[in-house]
CSV table of C-alpha atoms (C1' of nucleotides) in Angstrom, one decimal:
chain,number,residue,atom,x,y,z
Q,1311,MET,CA,-77.7,-107.0,52.1
Q,1312,ALA,CA,-78.1,-103.6,50.7
Q,1313,GLU,CA,-76.4,-100.4,51.9
Q,1314,VAL,CA,-78.1,-98.9,54.9
Q,1315,TYR,CA,-77.5,-96.0,57.2
Q,1316,ILE,CA,-77.1,-96.5,60.9
Q,1317,ARG,CA,-77.5,-94.0,63.7
Q,1318,VAL,CA,-74.3,-93.1,65.6
Q,1319,ALA,CA,-73.9,-90.7,68.4
Q,1320,GLU,CA,-71.2,-89.7,70.9
Q,1321,GLU,CA,-73.5,-90.4,73.8
Q,1322,GLU,CA,-76.8,-92.3,74.1
Q,1323,ASN,CA,-78.9,-89.2,74.5
Q,1324,GLU,CA,-77.2,-87.0,71.9
Q,1325,GLU,CA,-78.4,-86.2,68.4
Q,1326,PRO,CA,-77.3,-89.2,66.2
Q,1327,MET,CA,-75.6,-88.9,62.9
Q,1328,GLU,CA,-76.4,-91.3,60.0
Q,1329,ILE,CA,-73.4,-93.3,58.8
Q,1330,PRO,CA,-73.5,-95.5,55.7
Q,1331,SER,CA,-72.7,-99.2,55.6
Q,1332,GLU,CA,-70.8,-101.0,52.9
Q,1333,ASP,CA,-72.6,-103.0,50.3
Q,1334,ASP,CA,-72.3,-106.2,52.4
Q,1335,GLY,CA,-74.0,-104.5,55.3
Q,1336,THR,CA,-70.8,-104.1,57.4
Q,1337,ILE,CA,-69.5,-100.7,58.5
Q,1338,LEU,CA,-65.9,-99.7,58.3
Q,1339,LEU,CA,-64.4,-98.3,61.4
Q,1340,SER,CA,-62.7,-95.8,59.3
Q,1341,THR,CA,-66.1,-94.5,58.2
Q,1342,VAL,CA,-67.0,-94.0,61.8
Q,1343,ALA,CA,-63.7,-92.4,62.6
Q,1344,ALA,CA,-64.2,-90.0,59.7
Q,1345,GLN,CA,-67.1,-88.5,61.7
Q,1346,PHE,CA,-65.8,-89.3,65.2
Q,1347,PRO,CA,-62.0,-88.9,65.2
Q,1348,GLY,CA,-60.4,-91.3,67.5
Q,1349,ALA,CA,-63.2,-93.8,67.5
Q,1350,CYS,CA,-62.2,-97.4,68.1
Q,1351,GLY,CA,-65.5,-99.2,68.1
Q,1352,LEU,CA,-69.3,-99.0,68.6
Q,1353,ARG,CA,-71.7,-100.2,71.3
Q,1354,PHE,CA,-75.5,-100.2,71.7
Q,1355,ARG,CA,-78.1,-100.9,74.3
Q,1356,SER,CA,-79.7,-104.3,73.7
Q,1357,PRO,CA,-83.5,-103.9,73.5
Q,1358,VAL,CA,-83.8,-107.3,75.2
Q,1359,SER,CA,-81.3,-107.2,78.1
Q,1360,GLN,CA,-81.1,-103.5,78.4
Q,1361,CYS,CA,-77.4,-103.8,78.7
Q,1362,MET,CA,-74.8,-102.1,76.6
Q,1363,ARG,CA,-73.4,-104.5,73.9
Q,1364,GLY,CA,-70.2,-104.2,71.9
Q,1365,VAL,CA,-70.4,-104.4,68.1
Q,1366,ARG,CA,-68.1,-107.1,66.7
Q,1367,LEU,CA,-65.0,-105.6,65.2
Q,1368,VAL,CA,-62.7,-107.6,63.0
Q,1369,GLU,CA,-59.8,-106.0,61.2
Q,1370,GLY,CA,-61.4,-102.6,61.0
Q,1371,ILE,CA,-64.8,-104.0,59.9
Q,1372,LEU,CA,-67.8,-103.6,62.2
Q,1373,HIS,CA,-70.3,-106.4,61.9
Q,1374,ALA,CA,-74.1,-106.0,62.4
Q,1375,PRO,CA,-75.7,-107.6,65.4
Q,1376,GLU,CA,-77.7,-110.8,64.9
Q,1377,ASN,CA,-80.9,-109.0,63.9
Q,1378,GLY,CA,-79.2,-106.4,61.7
Q,1379,TRP,CA,-78.4,-102.8,62.6
Q,1380,GLY,CA,-82.0,-101.9,63.1
Q,1381,ASN,CA,-83.0,-98.6,64.6
Q,1382,ASN,CA,-80.6,-98.7,67.5
Q,1383,VAL,CA,-78.5,-95.7,68.3
Q,1384,TYR,CA,-74.9,-96.8,68.3
Q,1385,VAL,CA,-72.6,-95.1,70.7
Q,1386,VAL,CA,-69.0,-94.4,69.8
Q,1387,ASN,CA,-66.2,-96.1,71.8
Q,1388,TYR,CA,-63.0,-94.3,72.4
Q,1389,PRO,CA,-59.8,-96.0,73.6
Q,1390,LYS,CA,-60.1,-96.4,77.4
Q,1391,ASP,CA,-63.2,-94.3,77.5
Q,1392,ASN,CA,-62.3,-91.7,80.1
Q,1393,LYS,CA,-61.7,-88.0,80.3
Q,1394,ARG,CA,-58.0,-88.2,80.5
Q,1395,LYS,CA,-57.9,-90.1,77.2
Q,1396,MET,CA,-60.0,-87.5,75.5
Q,1397,ASP,CA,-57.6,-84.8,76.7
Q,1398,GLU,CA,-54.8,-86.7,75.1
Q,1399,ILE,CA,-56.6,-86.9,71.8
Q,1400,ASP,CA,-57.2,-83.2,71.9
Q,1401,ALA,CA,-53.6,-82.7,72.5
Q,1402,SER,CA,-52.7,-84.7,69.5
Q,1403,SER,CA,-55.1,-82.6,67.5
Q,1404,ALA,CA,-53.3,-79.6,68.7
Q,1405,VAL,CA,-50.1,-81.1,67.4
Q,1406,LYS,CA,-51.7,-81.5,64.0
Q,1407,MET,CA,-53.1,-77.9,64.1
Q,1408,LYS,CA,-49.8,-76.1,64.4
Q,1409,ARG,CA,-48.1,-77.5,61.4
Q,1410,GLY,CA,-48.9,-74.5,59.2
Q,1411,ASP,CA,-45.4,-73.3,59.2
Q,1412,MET,CA,-43.7,-76.6,58.5
Q,1413,LYS,CA,-41.2,-76.7,55.7
Q,1414,THR,CA,-42.0,-78.9,52.7
Q,1415,SER,CA,-39.5,-81.4,51.3
Q,1416,ASP,CA,-39.0,-83.1,48.0
Q,1417,LEU,CA,-41.3,-86.2,47.5
Q,1418,ILE,CA,-40.2,-89.2,45.5
Q,1419,VAL,CA,-42.9,-90.4,43.0
Q,1420,LEU,CA,-42.6,-94.1,42.4
Q,1421,GLY,CA,-44.2,-96.2,39.7
Q,1422,LEU,CA,-44.6,-93.6,36.9
Q,1423,PRO,CA,-45.5,-94.7,33.4
Q,1424,TRP,CA,-42.5,-94.6,31.1
Q,1425,LYS,CA,-44.2,-92.0,29.0
Q,1426,THR,CA,-45.1,-89.5,31.7
Q,1427,SER,CA,-43.4,-86.1,31.3
Q,1428,GLU,CA,-42.5,-83.3,33.7
Q,1429,GLN,CA,-45.4,-81.4,32.4
Q,1430,ASP,CA,-47.8,-84.3,33.0
Q,1431,LEU,CA,-46.5,-84.5,36.6
Q,1432,LYS,CA,-46.9,-80.8,37.1
Q,1433,ASP,CA,-50.4,-80.8,35.7
Q,1434,TYR,CA,-51.4,-83.7,38.0
Q,1435,PHE,CA,-49.9,-82.4,41.2
Q,1436,SER,CA,-51.0,-78.9,40.7
Q,1437,THR,CA,-54.5,-80.0,41.7
Q,1438,PHE,CA,-53.2,-80.5,45.2
Q,1439,GLY,CA,-51.5,-77.1,45.6
Q,1440,GLU,CA,-48.8,-74.9,44.1
Q,1441,VAL,CA,-45.9,-77.0,42.7
Q,1442,ILE,CA,-42.4,-75.5,42.9
Q,1443,MET,CA,-40.5,-78.4,41.4
Q,1444,VAL,CA,-41.0,-81.5,39.4
Q,1445,GLN,CA,-38.4,-83.9,38.0
Q,1446,ILE,CA,-38.4,-87.1,36.1
Q,1447,LYS,CA,-35.3,-89.2,36.4
Q,1448,ARG,CA,-34.1,-90.4,33.0
Q,1449,ASP,CA,-31.3,-92.5,31.5
Q,1450,ALA,CA,-28.5,-90.1,30.6
Q,1451,LYS,CA,-28.0,-91.6,27.2
Q,1452,THR,CA,-31.4,-92.5,25.9
Q,1453,GLY,CA,-33.4,-89.9,27.8
Q,1454,ASN,CA,-35.9,-92.6,28.8
Q,1455,SER,CA,-37.7,-92.3,32.0
Q,1456,LYS,CA,-36.6,-94.5,34.9
Q,1457,GLY,CA,-40.2,-94.6,36.1
Q,1458,PHE,CA,-39.7,-92.3,39.1
Q,1459,GLY,CA,-39.3,-88.6,39.8
Q,1460,PHE,CA,-39.6,-85.9,42.4
Q,1461,VAL,CA,-42.1,-83.2,43.3
Q,1462,ARG,CA,-42.1,-80.4,45.8
Q,1463,PHE,CA,-45.0,-78.2,47.0
Q,1464,THR,CA,-44.9,-74.8,48.5
Q,1465,GLU,CA,-47.6,-75.7,51.1
Q,1466,TYR,CA,-47.1,-78.4,53.7
Q,1467,ASP,CA,-50.8,-79.1,53.6
Q,1468,ALA,CA,-50.5,-80.2,50.0
Q,1469,GLN,CA,-47.5,-82.4,50.7
Q,1470,GLU,CA,-49.4,-84.1,53.5
Q,1471,LYS,CA,-52.4,-84.7,51.4
Q,1472,VAL,CA,-50.2,-86.2,48.6
Q,1473,VAL,CA,-48.2,-88.6,50.8
Q,1474,THR,CA,-51.4,-90.0,52.4
Q,1475,GLN,CA,-53.0,-91.3,49.3
Q,1476,ARG,CA,-52.2,-93.2,46.1
Q,1477,HIS,CA,-52.1,-91.5,42.8
Q,1478,MET,CA,-53.5,-92.6,39.4
Q,1479,ILE,CA,-51.1,-91.0,36.9
Q,1480,ASP,CA,-51.4,-91.7,33.2
Q,1481,GLY,CA,-53.1,-95.0,34.0
Q,1482,ARG,CA,-50.8,-96.3,36.7
Q,1483,TRP,CA,-51.0,-96.2,40.5
Q,1484,CYS,CA,-48.1,-94.3,41.9
Q,1485,ASP,CA,-46.8,-93.7,45.4
Q,1486,CYS,CA,-45.4,-90.5,46.8
Q,1487,LYS,CA,-43.1,-90.8,49.8
Q,1488,LEU,CA,-40.5,-88.9,51.7
Q,1489,PRO,CA,-37.3,-90.0,49.9
Q,1490,ASN,CA,-34.9,-92.3,51.9
Q,1491,SER,CA,-31.8,-90.7,50.3
Q,1492,LYS,CA,-31.3,-87.4,51.9
Q,1493,GLN,CA,-30.2,-84.8,49.5
Q,1494,GLY,CA,-30.9,-81.1,49.1
Q,1495,PRO,CA,-31.2,-78.4,51.7
Q,1496,ASP,CA,-33.9,-80.1,53.8
Q,1497,GLU,CA,-34.5,-79.7,57.4
Q,1498,PRO,CA,-32.5,-82.2,59.5
Q,1499,LEU,CA,-34.3,-85.5,59.3
Q,1500,ARG,CA,-36.5,-86.0,62.2
Q,1501,SER,CA,-38.1,-89.4,62.9
Q,1502,ARG,CA,-41.5,-90.1,61.6
Q,1503,LYS,CA,-41.4,-93.7,62.6
Q,1504,VAL,CA,-42.1,-95.5,65.9
Q,1505,PHE,CA,-41.0,-98.9,67.0
Q,1506,VAL,CA,-44.0,-100.8,68.4
Q,1507,GLY,CA,-43.0,-103.6,70.7
Q,1508,ARG,CA,-44.9,-106.5,72.4
Q,1509,CYS,CA,-47.1,-107.1,69.4
Q,1510,THR,CA,-49.2,-110.2,69.3
Q,1511,GLU,CA,-49.3,-112.5,66.3
Q,1512,ASP,CA,-52.9,-111.7,65.6
Q,1513,MET,CA,-52.3,-108.0,65.2
Q,1514,THR,CA,-52.7,-106.8,61.6
Q,1515,THR,CA,-51.4,-103.7,59.8
Q,1516,ASP,CA,-55.0,-102.6,59.8
Q,1517,ASP,CA,-55.3,-103.0,63.5
Q,1518,LEU,CA,-52.2,-100.8,64.1
Q,1519,ARG,CA,-53.3,-98.3,61.5
Q,1520,GLN,CA,-56.7,-98.0,63.1
Q,1521,PHE,CA,-55.2,-97.5,66.5
Q,1522,PHE,CA,-52.5,-95.0,65.6
Q,1523,MET,CA,-54.5,-92.9,63.2
Q,1524,GLN,CA,-56.0,-91.1,66.2
Q,1525,TYR,CA,-52.6,-89.5,66.8
Q,1526,GLY,CA,-51.9,-88.4,63.2
Q,1527,ASP,CA,-51.9,-89.5,59.6
Q,1528,VAL,CA,-50.3,-92.9,59.3
Q,1529,THR,CA,-48.4,-93.4,56.0
Q,1530,ASP,CA,-47.0,-96.8,56.6
Q,1531,VAL,CA,-47.3,-99.9,58.8
Q,1532,PHE,CA,-44.7,-102.6,58.7
Q,1533,ILE,CA,-45.0,-106.0,60.3
Q,1534,PRO,CA,-42.0,-108.3,59.7
Q,1535,LYS,CA,-42.7,-111.7,58.5
Q,1536,PRO,CA,-42.3,-114.2,60.0
Q,1537,PHE,CA,-43.8,-112.9,63.2
Q,1538,ARG,CA,-41.2,-111.2,65.5
Q,1539,ALA,CA,-43.5,-109.4,68.0
Q,1540,PHE,CA,-42.8,-105.9,66.8
Q,1541,ALA,CA,-43.8,-103.5,64.1
Q,1542,PHE,CA,-43.0,-100.0,62.7
Q,1543,VAL,CA,-45.6,-97.3,62.3
Q,1544,THR,CA,-44.8,-94.3,60.2
Q,1545,PHE,CA,-46.6,-91.0,60.4
Q,1546,ALA,CA,-46.9,-88.2,57.8
Q,1547,ASP,CA,-45.8,-85.7,60.5
Q,1548,ASP,CA,-42.7,-86.0,62.7
Q,1549,GLN,CA,-44.4,-83.9,65.4
Q,1550,VAL,CA,-46.6,-86.8,66.2
Q,1551,ILE,CA,-43.5,-88.7,67.3
Q,1552,ALA,CA,-42.6,-86.0,69.8
Q,1553,PHE,CA,-46.1,-86.2,71.2
Q,1554,LEU,CA,-46.2,-89.9,71.4
Q,1555,THR,CA,-42.8,-90.3,73.1
Q,1556,SER,CA,-43.8,-87.8,75.7
Q,1557,HIS,CA,-47.0,-89.7,76.4
Q,1558,LEU,CA,-46.0,-93.3,76.5
Q,1559,PHE,CA,-48.4,-94.0,79.3
Q,1560,VAL,CA,-51.2,-93.2,76.9
Q,1561,LEU,CA,-50.4,-96.1,74.7
Q,1562,ILE,CA,-49.7,-98.5,77.5
Q,1563,SER,CA,-52.8,-97.7,79.4
Q,1564,THR,CA,-55.3,-97.6,76.6
Q,1565,GLY,CA,-56.8,-99.5,73.6
Q,1566,PHE,CA,-54.2,-101.9,72.6
Q,1567,SER,CA,-53.1,-103.4,75.9
Q,1568,ASN,CA,-50.4,-105.3,74.1
Q,1569,ALA,CA,-48.9,-102.4,72.2
Q,1570,CYS,CA,-46.5,-99.9,73.5
Q,1571,ILE,CA,-43.8,-97.7,72.0
Q,1572,VAL,CA,-40.5,-99.0,73.0
Q,1573,LYS,CA,-38.3,-96.5,71.3
Q,1574,CYS,CA,-38.1,-94.0,68.5
Q,1575,ASP,CA,-35.1,-93.4,66.3
Q,1576,ASP,CA,-34.0,-92.1,63.0
Q,1577,HIS,CA,-34.5,-93.9,59.7
Q,1578,LEU,CA,-31.0,-95.3,59.6
Q,1579,LYS,CA,-31.0,-96.7,63.1
Q,1580,MET,CA,-34.3,-98.2,62.4
Q,1581,HIS,CA,-32.9,-99.9,59.3
Q,1582,GLU,CA,-29.9,-101.2,61.2
Q,1583,CYS,CA,-32.1,-102.4,63.9
Q,1584,LEU,CA,-34.3,-104.3,61.5
Q,1585,TRP,CA,-31.5,-106.1,59.9
Q,1586,CYS,CA,-29.2,-106.8,62.8
Q,1587,VAL,CA,-32.0,-108.5,64.7
Q,1588,ALA,CA,-32.9,-110.7,61.7
Y,299,DG,C1',-38.1,-100.7,20.4
Y,300,DT,C1',-37.5,-104.7,26.6
Y,301,DT,C1',-38.7,-103.3,32.6
Y,302,DG,C1',-42.0,-102.2,37.5
Y,303,DA,C1',-38.9,-102.4,42.9
Y,304,DG,C1',-36.7,-98.7,44.2
Y,305,DC,C1',-34.3,-93.5,46.0
Y,306,DG,C1',-32.2,-87.9,43.2
Y,307,DT,C1',-25.6,-86.9,37.0
Y,308,DT,C1',-26.2,-81.2,37.1
DNA sequence: GTTGAGCGTT
Protein backbone atom coordinates (compact mmCIF):
# COMPACT_ATOMS: atom_id res chain seq x y z
CA MET A 1 0.00 0.00 0.00
CA ALA A 2 1.34 3.41 -0.91
CA GLU A 3 1.47 6.50 1.27
CA VAL A 4 -1.86 8.31 1.44
CA TYR A 5 -3.31 11.27 3.25
CA ILE A 6 -6.32 10.86 5.46
CA ARG A 7 -8.65 13.62 6.60
CA VAL A 8 -8.68 14.27 10.33
CA ALA A 9 -10.69 16.81 12.28
CA GLU A 10 -11.37 17.71 15.89
CA GLU A 11 -15.12 17.39 15.30
CA GLU A 12 -17.13 15.80 12.50
CA ASN A 13 -18.28 19.09 11.01
CA GLU A 14 -15.00 20.93 11.27
CA GLU A 15 -12.47 21.65 8.57
CA PRO A 16 -10.36 18.48 8.24
CA MET A 17 -6.59 18.42 8.08
CA GLU A 18 -4.73 15.97 5.88
CA ILE A 19 -2.36 13.65 7.72
CA PRO A 20 0.12 11.33 5.99
CA SER A 21 0.18 7.58 6.43
CA GLU A 22 3.29 5.42 6.63
CA ASP A 23 4.49 3.45 3.62
CA ASP A 24 2.54 0.40 4.77
CA GLY A 25 -0.70 2.36 4.93
CA THR A 26 -0.84 2.61 8.71
CA ILE A 27 -0.88 5.89 10.58
CA LEU A 28 1.23 6.60 13.62
CA LEU A 29 -0.64 7.98 16.59
CA SER A 30 2.32 10.28 17.09
CA THR A 31 1.68 11.76 13.64
CA VAL A 32 -1.87 12.56 14.68
CA ALA A 33 -0.74 13.88 18.06
CA ALA A 34 1.72 16.18 16.33
CA GLN A 35 -1.26 18.04 14.86
CA PHE A 36 -3.75 17.34 17.65
CA PRO A 37 -1.84 17.36 20.95
CA GLY A 38 -3.28 14.92 23.47
CA ALA A 39 -4.92 12.71 20.84
CA CYS A 40 -5.19 9.07 21.88
CA GLY A 41 -7.02 7.61 18.89
CA LEU A 42 -9.35 8.12 15.93
CA ARG A 43 -12.97 7.31 15.15
CA PHE A 44 -15.16 7.68 12.07
CA ARG A 45 -18.77 7.34 11.03
CA SER A 46 -19.40 4.09 9.22
CA PRO A 47 -21.07 4.78 5.85
CA VAL A 48 -22.98 1.53 6.30
CA SER A 49 -24.20 1.52 9.89
CA GLN A 50 -24.05 5.30 10.36
CA CYS A 51 -22.51 4.60 13.76
CA MET A 52 -19.21 5.95 14.98
CA ARG A 53 -16.47 3.36 14.77
CA GLY A 54 -13.13 3.28 16.48
CA VAL A 55 -9.95 2.87 14.47
CA ARG A 56 -7.87 -0.08 15.60
CA LEU A 57 -4.83 1.04 17.57
CA VAL A 58 -1.99 -1.32 18.39
CA GLU A 59 1.15 -0.06 20.07
CA GLY A 60 0.86 3.44 18.75
CA ILE A 61 -0.06 2.35 15.23
CA LEU A 62 -3.47 3.11 13.72
CA HIS A 63 -4.69 0.51 11.26
CA ALA A 64 -6.97 1.26 8.32
CA PRO A 65 -10.56 -0.03 8.35
CA GLU A 66 -11.35 -3.07 6.20
CA ASN A 67 -11.91 -1.07 3.02
CA GLY A 68 -8.99 1.26 3.50
CA TRP A 69 -8.96 4.80 4.83
CA GLY A 70 -11.14 6.08 1.98
CA ASN A 71 -12.60 9.56 2.09
CA ASN A 72 -13.94 9.35 5.62
CA VAL A 73 -13.36 12.22 7.96
CA TYR A 74 -11.65 10.82 11.03
CA VAL A 75 -12.39 12.46 14.33
CA VAL A 76 -9.77 12.76 17.02
CA ASN A 77 -10.29 10.93 20.30
CA TYR A 78 -9.01 12.42 23.49
CA PRO A 79 -8.65 10.54 26.75
CA LYS A 80 -12.09 10.40 28.37
CA ASP A 81 -13.54 12.76 25.81
CA ASN A 82 -15.09 15.36 28.07
CA LYS A 83 -14.71 19.01 28.84
CA ARG A 84 -13.00 18.57 32.18
CA LYS A 85 -10.34 16.51 30.50
CA MET A 86 -9.60 19.16 27.95
CA ASP A 87 -9.20 21.68 30.73
CA GLU A 88 -6.59 19.46 32.30
CA ILE A 89 -4.68 19.25 29.05
CA ASP A 90 -4.79 23.01 28.77
CA ALA A 91 -3.44 23.22 32.28
CA SER A 92 -0.57 20.96 31.36
CA SER A 93 0.17 23.16 28.39
CA ALA A 94 0.29 26.05 30.79
CA VAL A 95 2.89 24.17 32.77
CA LYS A 96 4.92 23.77 29.64
CA MET A 97 4.54 27.41 28.69
CA LYS A 98 6.03 29.00 31.76
CA ARG A 99 9.36 27.26 31.67
CA GLY A 100 11.07 30.16 30.01
CA ASP A 101 13.00 31.09 33.10
CA MET A 102 14.11 27.60 34.03
CA LYS A 103 17.74 27.09 34.78
CA THR A 104 19.77 24.83 32.56
CA SER A 105 22.00 22.08 33.84
CA ASP A 106 24.93 20.10 32.52
CA LEU A 107 23.94 17.27 30.21
CA ILE A 108 25.94 14.10 29.90
CA VAL A 109 26.65 13.01 26.33
CA LEU A 110 26.95 9.23 26.04
CA GLY A 111 28.33 7.18 23.20
CA LEU A 112 30.73 9.63 21.61
CA PRO A 113 33.24 8.36 19.06
CA TRP A 114 36.75 8.13 20.50
CA LYS A 115 37.97 10.73 18.06
CA THR A 116 35.38 13.43 18.80
CA SER A 117 36.92 16.63 20.19
CA GLU A 118 35.57 19.45 22.32
CA GLN A 119 35.41 21.61 19.22
CA ASP A 120 33.42 18.94 17.39
CA LEU A 121 30.98 18.82 20.27
CA LYS A 122 30.62 22.55 20.41
CA ASP A 123 30.10 22.79 16.66
CA TYR A 124 27.41 20.15 16.76
CA PHE A 125 25.45 21.41 19.75
CA SER A 126 25.64 25.04 18.71
CA THR A 127 23.00 24.21 16.12
CA PHE A 128 20.52 23.87 19.02
CA GLY A 129 21.42 27.07 20.85
CA GLU A 130 24.21 28.93 22.57
CA VAL A 131 26.62 26.52 24.22
CA ILE A 132 28.35 27.72 27.38
CA MET A 133 30.36 24.59 28.19
CA VAL A 134 31.54 21.40 26.57
CA GLN A 135 33.79 18.76 28.04
CA ILE A 136 35.13 15.43 26.90
CA LYS A 137 36.22 13.09 29.63
CA ARG A 138 39.66 11.67 28.92
CA ASP A 139 42.13 9.25 30.43
CA ALA A 140 44.51 11.29 32.56
CA LYS A 141 47.63 9.56 31.22
CA THR A 142 46.91 8.92 27.59
CA GLY A 143 44.51 11.75 26.93
CA ASN A 144 42.23 9.35 25.13
CA SER A 145 38.55 10.06 25.19
CA LYS A 146 36.43 7.90 27.47
CA GLY A 147 33.61 8.21 24.99
CA PHE A 148 31.43 10.58 26.97
CA GLY A 149 31.33 14.22 27.87
CA PHE A 150 29.18 17.09 29.05
CA VAL A 151 27.47 20.04 27.49
CA ARG A 152 25.56 23.00 28.87
CA PHE A 153 23.32 25.49 27.12
CA THR A 154 22.30 28.98 28.12
CA GLU A 155 18.71 28.46 27.06
CA TYR A 156 16.49 25.83 28.64
CA ASP A 157 14.62 25.43 25.36
CA ALA A 158 17.80 24.20 23.71
CA GLN A 159 18.41 21.77 26.57
CA GLU A 160 14.93 20.35 26.32
CA LYS A 161 15.21 19.90 22.58
CA VAL A 162 18.52 18.11 23.00
CA VAL A 163 17.42 15.66 25.69
CA THR A 164 14.34 14.62 23.75
CA GLN A 165 16.16 13.25 20.72
CA ARG A 166 19.11 11.12 19.72
CA HIS A 167 22.16 12.67 18.15
CA MET A 168 24.32 11.55 15.25
CA ILE A 169 27.78 12.80 16.14
CA ASP A 170 30.78 11.88 13.97
CA GLY A 171 28.97 8.77 12.74
CA ARG A 172 27.63 7.40 16.02
CA TRP A 173 24.25 7.73 17.72
CA CYS A 174 24.69 9.49 21.04
CA ASP A 175 22.31 10.16 23.94
CA CYS A 176 22.10 13.29 26.03
CA LYS A 177 20.65 12.99 29.51
CA LEU A 178 20.53 14.74 32.82
CA PRO A 179 23.49 13.23 34.66
CA ASN A 180 22.78 10.89 37.57
CA SER A 181 25.79 12.05 39.52
CA LYS A 182 24.98 15.41 40.95
CA GLN A 183 27.86 17.79 40.80
CA GLY A 184 28.16 21.44 40.17
CA PRO A 185 26.01 24.35 41.33
CA ASP A 186 22.76 23.02 39.98
CA GLU A 187 19.33 23.63 41.35
CA PRO A 188 18.27 21.11 43.96
CA LEU A 189 17.30 17.97 42.12
CA ARG A 190 13.61 17.80 41.67
CA SER A 191 11.97 14.63 40.50
CA ARG A 192 11.27 14.16 36.83
CA LYS A 193 10.13 10.61 37.26
CA VAL A 194 6.84 9.06 38.24
CA PHE A 195 6.11 5.61 39.49
CA VAL A 196 3.20 4.08 37.59
CA GLY A 197 1.41 1.34 39.43
CA ARG A 198 -1.23 -1.25 38.51
CA CYS A 199 0.29 -1.85 35.09
CA THR A 200 -1.01 -4.78 33.11
CA GLU A 201 1.30 -7.18 31.37
CA ASP A 202 0.23 -6.10 27.88
CA MET A 203 1.24 -2.48 28.43
CA THR A 204 4.27 -1.51 26.35
CA THR A 205 6.71 1.36 26.73
CA ASP A 206 5.07 2.84 23.64
CA ASP A 207 1.65 2.68 25.27
CA LEU A 208 2.91 4.55 28.32
CA ARG A 209 4.79 7.07 26.23
CA GLN A 210 1.74 7.72 24.07
CA PHE A 211 -0.41 8.25 27.13
CA PHE A 212 1.94 10.43 29.17
CA MET A 213 3.22 12.59 26.30
CA GLN A 214 0.05 14.66 26.57
CA TYR A 215 1.34 16.04 29.87
CA GLY A 216 4.89 16.82 28.75
CA ASP A 217 7.90 15.56 26.86
CA VAL A 218 8.69 12.00 27.89
CA THR A 219 12.39 11.21 27.93
CA ASP A 220 12.30 7.67 29.25
CA VAL A 221 9.94 4.81 29.98
CA PHE A 222 11.13 1.88 32.04
CA ILE A 223 9.24 -1.37 32.42
CA PRO A 224 11.01 -3.98 34.54
CA LYS A 225 11.42 -7.44 33.13
CA PRO A 226 10.12 -9.84 34.14
CA PHE A 227 6.69 -8.27 34.58
CA ARG A 228 6.16 -6.63 37.96
CA ALA A 229 3.06 -4.53 37.40
CA PHE A 230 4.73 -1.16 37.60
CA ALA A 231 6.76 1.21 35.45
CA PHE A 232 8.67 4.47 35.58
CA VAL A 233 8.03 7.38 33.26
CA THR A 234 10.54 10.22 33.11
CA PHE A 235 9.77 13.67 31.78
CA ALA A 236 12.07 16.35 30.43
CA ASP A 237 10.52 18.86 32.78
CA ASP A 238 10.14 18.43 36.53
CA GLN A 239 7.19 20.82 36.58
CA VAL A 240 5.11 18.16 34.89
CA ILE A 241 5.48 16.06 38.02
CA ALA A 242 4.04 18.74 40.22
CA PHE A 243 1.13 18.98 37.86
CA LEU A 244 0.53 15.25 37.72
CA THR A 245 0.73 14.69 41.45
CA SER A 246 -1.81 17.42 42.06
CA HIS A 247 -4.14 15.87 39.49
CA LEU A 248 -4.09 12.18 40.33
CA PHE A 249 -7.76 11.88 39.57
CA VAL A 250 -7.05 12.72 35.96
CA LEU A 251 -4.97 9.64 35.46
CA ILE A 252 -7.26 7.35 37.36
CA SER A 253 -10.36 8.55 35.60
CA THR A 254 -9.14 8.71 32.03
CA GLY A 255 -7.53 6.83 29.21
CA PHE A 256 -5.53 4.11 30.82
CA SER A 257 -8.00 2.77 33.31
CA ASN A 258 -5.27 0.53 34.63
CA ALA A 259 -2.65 3.19 35.14
CA CYS A 260 -2.33 5.49 38.05
CA ILE A 261 0.47 7.37 39.66
CA VAL A 262 1.13 5.88 43.03
CA LYS A 263 3.93 8.07 44.21
CA CYS A 264 6.67 10.38 43.10
CA ASP A 265 10.10 10.60 44.61
CA ASP A 266 13.64 11.61 43.90
CA HIS A 267 16.05 9.60 41.81
CA LEU A 268 17.82 7.90 44.67
CA LYS A 269 14.64 6.78 46.34
CA MET A 270 13.45 5.46 43.04
CA HIS A 271 16.63 3.53 42.64
CA GLU A 272 16.40 2.05 46.10
CA CYS A 273 12.81 1.19 45.50
CA LEU A 274 13.64 -0.60 42.30
CA TRP A 275 16.28 -2.75 43.87
CA CYS A 276 14.79 -3.45 47.25
CA VAL A 277 11.66 -4.86 45.73
CA ALA A 278 13.59 -7.09 43.36
C1' DG B 1 47.62 1.11 18.58
C1' DT B 2 42.19 -2.66 22.08
C1' DT B 3 36.54 -0.83 24.10
C1' DG B 4 30.81 0.86 23.75
C1' DA B 5 27.67 0.69 29.10
C1' DG B 6 27.92 4.27 31.82
C1' DC B 7 28.05 9.32 35.13
C1' DG B 8 32.01 14.52 35.78
C1' DT B 9 40.73 14.57 38.46
C1' DT B 10 40.93 20.32 38.25
